Short mmCIF file of C-alpha atoms and ligand atoms in Angstrom, two decimals:
data_model
loop_
_atom_site.label_atom_id
_atom_site.label_comp_id
_atom_site.label_asym_id
_atom_site.label_seq_id
_atom_site.Cartn_x
_atom_site.Cartn_y
_atom_site.Cartn_z
CA LEU A 112 79.78 39.85 103.05
CA ASP A 113 79.65 39.39 106.81
CA GLU A 114 79.99 42.03 109.53
CA PHE A 115 83.80 41.86 109.54
CA ASP A 116 84.11 42.16 105.76
CA LEU A 117 81.81 45.18 105.80
CA ILE A 118 83.75 46.92 108.57
CA ASP A 119 87.01 46.11 106.84
CA ARG A 120 85.79 47.35 103.52
CA PHE A 121 84.14 50.61 104.55
CA PHE A 122 85.65 51.75 107.83
CA ARG A 123 89.27 50.65 107.86
CA ARG A 124 90.35 52.88 104.99
CA GLN A 125 90.48 56.02 107.14
CA ARG A 126 93.53 58.22 106.65
CA VAL A 127 93.82 59.31 110.29
CA GLN A 128 96.44 57.18 112.07
CA ARG A 129 97.08 58.77 115.46
CA GLU A 130 100.31 58.04 117.29
CA ASP A 131 98.44 57.63 120.57
CA VAL A 132 96.46 54.66 119.20
CA ALA A 133 98.29 51.44 120.15
CA LEU A 134 95.61 49.12 118.74
CA GLY A 135 92.73 50.26 116.52
CA ILE A 136 89.91 48.50 114.64
CA GLY A 137 90.11 44.72 114.49
CA ASP A 138 90.71 43.40 118.01
CA ASP A 139 88.32 42.78 120.88
CA ALA A 140 88.84 46.37 122.01
CA ALA A 141 90.99 49.36 121.12
CA VAL A 142 94.04 50.44 123.12
CA VAL A 143 94.99 54.12 123.32
CA ARG A 144 97.64 56.02 125.23
CA ALA A 145 96.22 58.50 127.72
CA PRO A 146 98.07 61.84 127.81
CA ALA A 147 100.53 62.10 130.70
CA ASP A 148 99.33 65.50 131.99
CA GLY A 149 95.87 65.81 130.45
CA ARG A 150 92.37 64.55 131.17
CA LEU A 151 90.00 62.55 128.99
CA VAL A 152 86.54 63.88 128.11
CA VAL A 153 84.04 61.22 127.06
CA THR A 154 80.67 61.70 125.36
CA THR A 155 78.12 59.62 123.47
CA ASP A 156 75.09 60.43 121.34
CA VAL A 157 72.55 58.12 119.73
CA LEU A 158 70.68 59.00 116.54
CA VAL A 159 67.56 57.02 115.61
CA GLY A 160 66.22 57.06 112.05
CA GLY A 161 62.84 58.80 111.79
CA VAL A 162 63.30 60.33 115.25
CA HIS A 163 66.51 62.38 115.12
CA PHE A 164 66.62 62.78 111.36
CA PRO A 165 64.03 62.26 108.59
CA ALA A 166 64.13 58.64 107.39
CA HIS A 167 64.97 59.68 103.82
CA THR A 168 68.08 61.70 104.80
CA GLY A 169 71.08 60.85 102.60
CA PRO A 170 73.51 58.32 104.17
CA SER A 171 76.50 60.63 103.76
CA ASP A 172 74.66 63.37 105.71
CA ILE A 173 73.70 60.84 108.41
CA GLY A 174 77.33 59.70 108.76
CA TYR A 175 78.49 63.32 108.96
CA LYS A 176 75.89 64.34 111.53
CA ALA A 177 76.38 61.27 113.76
CA LEU A 178 79.95 62.39 114.35
CA ALA A 179 79.22 66.16 114.25
CA VAL A 180 76.83 66.07 117.21
CA ASN A 181 79.48 64.31 119.32
CA LEU A 182 82.19 66.73 118.18
CA SER A 183 79.88 69.52 119.30
CA ASP A 184 79.68 68.10 122.83
CA ILE A 185 83.47 67.76 122.92
CA ALA A 186 83.69 71.39 121.72
CA ALA A 187 81.36 72.53 124.51
CA MET A 188 83.84 71.02 126.97
CA GLY A 189 86.79 72.89 125.44
CA ALA A 190 88.49 69.60 124.52
CA SER A 191 90.32 68.28 121.46
CA PRO A 192 88.59 65.25 119.94
CA ALA A 193 90.75 62.13 119.55
CA TRP A 194 89.13 58.65 119.35
CA ALA A 195 85.70 57.46 118.25
CA THR A 196 83.78 54.20 118.34
CA LEU A 197 80.70 53.54 116.23
CA GLY A 198 77.74 51.28 116.97
CA LEU A 199 75.65 50.91 113.82
CA THR A 200 72.34 49.06 113.54
CA LEU A 201 71.07 48.66 109.99
CA PRO A 202 67.86 47.13 108.59
CA ASP A 203 69.91 45.53 105.80
CA PRO A 204 73.62 45.70 104.93
CA ASP A 205 73.20 47.88 101.83
CA GLU A 206 76.74 48.36 100.49
CA SER A 207 76.04 51.63 98.71
CA TRP A 208 74.39 53.05 101.85
CA LEU A 209 77.37 51.98 103.96
CA GLU A 210 79.88 53.43 101.54
CA HIS A 211 78.19 56.85 101.61
CA PHE A 212 77.65 56.74 105.36
CA ALA A 213 81.33 55.94 105.93
CA SER A 214 82.49 58.67 103.55
CA GLY A 215 80.44 61.34 105.42
CA PHE A 216 81.67 60.10 108.79
CA LEU A 217 85.34 59.63 107.88
CA ALA A 218 85.70 62.94 106.00
CA LEU A 219 84.60 64.86 109.10
CA ALA A 220 86.77 62.65 111.33
CA GLU A 221 89.77 63.47 109.17
CA ARG A 222 89.08 67.20 109.43
CA HIS A 223 89.34 66.94 113.23
CA CYS A 224 92.08 64.28 113.40
CA VAL A 225 89.70 61.77 114.99
CA GLN A 226 90.56 58.09 114.58
CA LEU A 227 87.79 55.51 114.48
CA VAL A 228 89.19 52.83 116.78
CA GLY A 229 86.36 50.32 116.89
CA GLY A 230 82.68 49.61 116.65
CA ASP A 231 79.92 47.13 116.10
CA LEU A 232 77.61 46.48 113.17
CA THR A 233 74.31 44.66 113.70
CA GLY A 234 70.94 44.14 112.03
CA GLY A 235 67.87 46.05 113.26
CA PRO A 236 66.10 49.42 112.93
CA LEU A 237 68.42 52.21 111.72
CA CYS A 238 70.28 53.55 114.74
CA ILE A 239 73.73 55.11 115.09
CA ALA A 240 75.56 55.36 118.41
CA VAL A 241 78.90 57.17 118.46
CA GLN A 242 81.19 57.46 121.43
CA LEU A 243 83.86 60.13 121.21
CA THR A 244 86.75 60.80 123.57
CA GLY A 245 88.59 64.10 123.71
CA ILE A 246 91.63 65.42 125.54
CA VAL A 247 92.00 68.58 127.60
CA GLY A 248 95.38 69.95 128.57
CA THR A 249 96.53 72.31 131.26
CA SER A 250 94.06 75.11 130.34
CA GLY A 251 91.33 72.86 131.73
CA TYR A 252 87.86 71.96 130.54
CA LEU A 253 84.66 73.96 130.17
CA SER A 254 81.43 72.95 131.91
CA ARG A 255 77.90 74.27 132.36
CA GLY A 256 78.51 75.09 136.00
CA GLY A 257 80.87 78.07 136.21
CA ALA A 258 78.77 81.13 135.21
CA ARG A 259 78.83 84.00 137.73
CA ASP A 260 76.78 87.20 138.16
CA GLY A 261 77.97 89.90 135.78
CA ASP A 262 79.33 87.51 133.11
CA GLU A 263 78.37 88.32 129.53
CA ILE A 264 76.42 85.67 127.57
CA TYR A 265 77.37 84.89 123.97
CA VAL A 266 76.28 82.56 121.20
CA SER A 267 78.34 81.60 118.15
CA GLY A 268 77.24 81.71 114.50
CA THR A 269 73.50 82.02 113.90
CA VAL A 270 70.56 80.27 115.55
CA GLY A 271 67.32 78.83 114.18
CA ASP A 272 68.61 77.77 110.77
CA ALA A 273 68.31 74.02 111.42
CA ALA A 274 64.68 74.47 112.51
CA LEU A 275 63.86 76.23 109.25
CA GLY A 276 65.92 73.62 107.37
CA LEU A 277 63.62 70.91 108.72
CA GLN A 278 60.56 72.95 107.67
CA VAL A 279 62.04 73.24 104.17
CA VAL A 280 62.72 69.47 104.05
CA ASP A 281 59.20 68.54 105.17
CA GLY A 282 57.63 71.08 102.80
CA THR A 283 56.01 73.39 105.38
CA LEU A 284 58.25 76.37 104.55
CA ARG A 285 58.74 77.80 101.06
CA VAL A 286 61.86 79.87 100.47
CA SER A 287 64.11 80.67 97.50
CA GLU A 288 66.20 77.83 96.10
CA GLN A 289 69.36 79.42 97.46
CA ASP A 290 67.97 79.93 100.98
CA GLY A 291 66.54 76.40 100.91
CA ALA A 292 69.96 74.93 100.10
CA TYR A 293 71.59 76.99 102.87
CA LEU A 294 68.98 76.02 105.50
CA ARG A 295 69.05 72.31 104.56
CA GLY A 296 72.83 72.43 104.81
CA ARG A 297 72.59 73.86 108.33
CA LEU A 298 70.27 71.00 109.30
CA ASN A 299 72.24 68.17 107.69
CA ARG A 300 75.80 69.45 108.01
CA PRO A 301 76.09 71.45 111.26
CA VAL A 302 79.63 72.72 111.82
CA PRO A 303 80.86 71.63 115.26
CA ARG A 304 82.64 74.60 116.89
CA VAL A 305 85.67 72.61 118.00
CA GLU A 306 88.26 75.39 117.47
CA LEU A 307 86.05 77.86 119.33
CA GLY A 308 85.63 75.52 122.30
CA ARG A 309 89.37 75.03 122.53
CA ALA A 310 89.99 78.80 122.34
CA LEU A 311 87.44 79.43 125.10
CA ALA A 312 88.98 76.93 127.53
CA GLY A 313 90.51 78.92 130.37
CA ARG A 314 88.53 82.06 129.39
CA ALA A 315 84.80 81.24 129.31
CA SER A 316 83.22 80.58 132.71
CA ALA A 317 80.60 78.14 131.34
CA ALA A 318 79.57 76.67 127.99
CA ILE A 319 76.94 74.43 126.38
CA ASP A 320 76.20 73.45 122.80
CA VAL A 321 72.79 74.38 121.41
CA SER A 322 71.18 71.01 120.73
CA ASP A 323 67.79 71.34 122.48
CA GLY A 324 67.14 75.03 121.64
CA LEU A 325 68.61 78.21 123.04
CA VAL A 326 65.96 78.72 125.74
CA ALA A 327 66.27 75.14 127.01
CA ASP A 328 70.07 74.97 126.78
CA LEU A 329 70.57 78.34 128.49
CA GLY A 330 68.20 77.06 131.16
CA HIS A 331 70.45 74.01 131.63
CA LEU A 332 73.54 76.22 131.89
CA CYS A 333 71.92 78.59 134.41
CA ASN A 334 70.58 75.67 136.48
CA SER A 335 74.02 74.06 136.64
CA SER A 336 75.62 77.39 137.56
CA ARG A 337 72.80 78.28 140.01
CA VAL A 338 72.42 81.74 138.46
CA GLY A 339 69.74 83.77 136.72
CA ALA A 340 70.17 85.72 133.47
CA SER A 341 68.57 88.40 131.34
CA LEU A 342 68.47 87.79 127.61
CA GLU A 343 67.42 89.94 124.68
CA VAL A 344 65.59 88.27 121.80
CA ASP A 345 66.37 91.24 119.53
CA ALA A 346 70.08 90.53 119.95
CA LEU A 347 69.92 86.94 118.60
CA PRO A 348 72.12 86.43 115.55
CA LEU A 349 69.98 85.34 112.58
CA SER A 350 71.27 84.35 109.16
CA PRO A 351 70.17 86.38 106.11
CA ALA A 352 67.98 83.38 105.10
CA TYR A 353 66.28 83.37 108.50
CA ARG A 354 65.82 87.18 108.38
CA ARG A 355 64.06 86.87 105.04
CA ALA A 356 61.74 84.19 106.47
CA LEU A 357 61.24 86.01 109.81
CA PRO A 358 57.96 87.82 108.96
CA GLY A 359 56.32 84.42 108.34
CA VAL A 360 58.04 82.15 110.88
CA GLY A 361 58.71 84.51 113.80
CA TRP A 362 61.40 84.07 116.46
CA GLU A 363 60.17 80.82 117.95
CA ALA A 364 62.35 78.51 115.84
CA ALA A 365 65.46 80.45 116.84
CA LEU A 366 64.57 80.17 120.53
CA THR A 367 63.02 76.77 121.06
CA PHE A 368 64.29 74.39 118.37
CA GLY A 369 67.78 72.94 118.66
CA ASP A 370 70.05 71.18 116.22
CA ASP A 371 72.15 74.26 115.37
CA TYR A 372 75.13 72.99 117.38
CA GLU A 373 76.41 76.46 118.06
CA LEU A 374 78.12 77.16 121.38
CA CYS A 375 76.44 79.30 124.02
CA PHE A 376 78.91 80.50 126.65
CA THR A 377 79.47 82.98 129.45
CA VAL A 378 82.53 85.19 129.83
CA PRO A 379 83.74 87.32 132.76
CA LEU A 380 84.08 90.99 131.76
CA GLY A 381 87.88 90.75 131.85
CA TYR A 382 87.84 88.32 128.89
CA VAL A 383 85.44 90.20 126.60
CA ASP A 384 88.33 91.54 124.49
CA ASP A 385 89.58 87.96 124.06
CA VAL A 386 86.17 86.97 122.69
CA GLU A 387 86.40 89.68 120.03
CA ARG A 388 89.90 88.56 119.08
CA ILE A 389 88.84 84.88 118.89
CA SER A 390 85.89 85.89 116.70
CA ARG A 391 88.23 87.64 114.26
CA GLU A 392 90.79 84.82 114.26
CA LEU A 393 88.19 82.12 113.60
CA ASP A 394 86.17 84.36 111.26
CA LEU A 395 83.09 83.34 113.27
CA PRO A 396 80.48 85.78 114.63
CA LEU A 397 80.25 85.66 118.44
CA THR A 398 77.23 87.68 119.54
CA ARG A 399 76.47 89.00 123.01
CA ILE A 400 72.85 88.13 123.82
CA GLY A 401 72.57 88.91 127.53
CA ARG A 402 74.10 88.94 130.98
CA VAL A 403 74.20 86.62 133.98
CA GLY A 404 72.42 87.93 137.09
CA GLY A 405 69.17 87.96 139.04
CA ASP A 406 67.43 84.92 140.43
CA LYS A 407 65.73 83.64 137.27
CA VAL A 408 66.18 83.54 133.51
CA THR A 409 64.22 86.29 131.75
CA TRP A 410 63.89 87.08 128.06
CA THR A 411 62.89 90.49 126.76
CA MET A 412 61.95 91.73 123.31
CA GLU A 413 62.01 95.44 122.53
CA GLY A 414 62.21 95.97 126.28
CA GLU A 415 59.06 93.95 127.01
CA PRO A 416 59.29 90.73 129.04
CA LEU A 417 58.26 87.51 127.29
CA SER A 418 55.95 85.24 129.24
CA LEU A 419 56.60 81.54 129.58
CA SER A 420 53.78 79.12 128.86
CA GLU A 421 53.54 75.37 129.10
CA HIS A 422 54.49 75.15 125.43
CA GLY A 423 57.45 77.50 125.56
CA TYR A 424 57.72 81.23 125.16
CA GLN A 425 54.88 83.21 123.67
CA HIS A 426 54.62 86.64 122.07
CA PHE A 427 57.10 85.85 119.31
CA ARG A 428 54.77 87.26 116.73
CA LYS A 429 56.18 90.77 116.60
MG1 MG B 595 75.47 69.02 124.52
#
């Protein structure tokens, strides 16, 4: 089977057929209809085998995550995802691998009404590049740059689970079978907060998805907004599995490792009630972890300031 047969066989069978796609897979390029009164939001993420995921990760999980990380960026912009392209480099065209990869990718695409409109398949070290385009309407888009003094800072879901998931996968953390399955799932199948991002558009003043770790990503948000912030470590939302592991692993994973793909966002006081309503409607915890203000970003734990070292924050041992 050549490149075209493989694409035809594994990627053309998607169920999503969007009306705004004039020409999809199979031509030199795709043709889509841009919304008359909206804007397009474009993102791309590259995953390299052995760097961004352990080399032995299942192909269905890799396919899922390659799209999920892009959906998460679209979510952080408050946009609705629409069209994807896929650049796939494979050491050898293993049909079973491709079938599972495509099933993980296309099942998540279907859940978010994303149509795969094109791509490229080549030989080489395992590498997956996805480009995803989203649409924002009249409520506008979210960015990292709009936080203002006095805004409340929130994070969705729970943080640190993916970090512990990786420790479970590489054998450095022992937990119960049930907690292990949960934490591995959070690493391999992060849930992009697309509905949350859309609900926050027009309400949140700034947003970012947690891919590099909460401390780093909040730093990016505050830099872009040119604001400081005070954060409370004790307020961070941890899963029951993380809480059970906390005495051994400490807070560091929750603060400095990324890959959770939760949204961190700031909200003017006038919209705090909306955040509580959105949390109920989406059945998703949205936890207040601090406030925008001051001239730098400070973290406290039980009222004590944490000091920053070259290797990240210290004093997580409590
Ligand atoms: Mg991001």
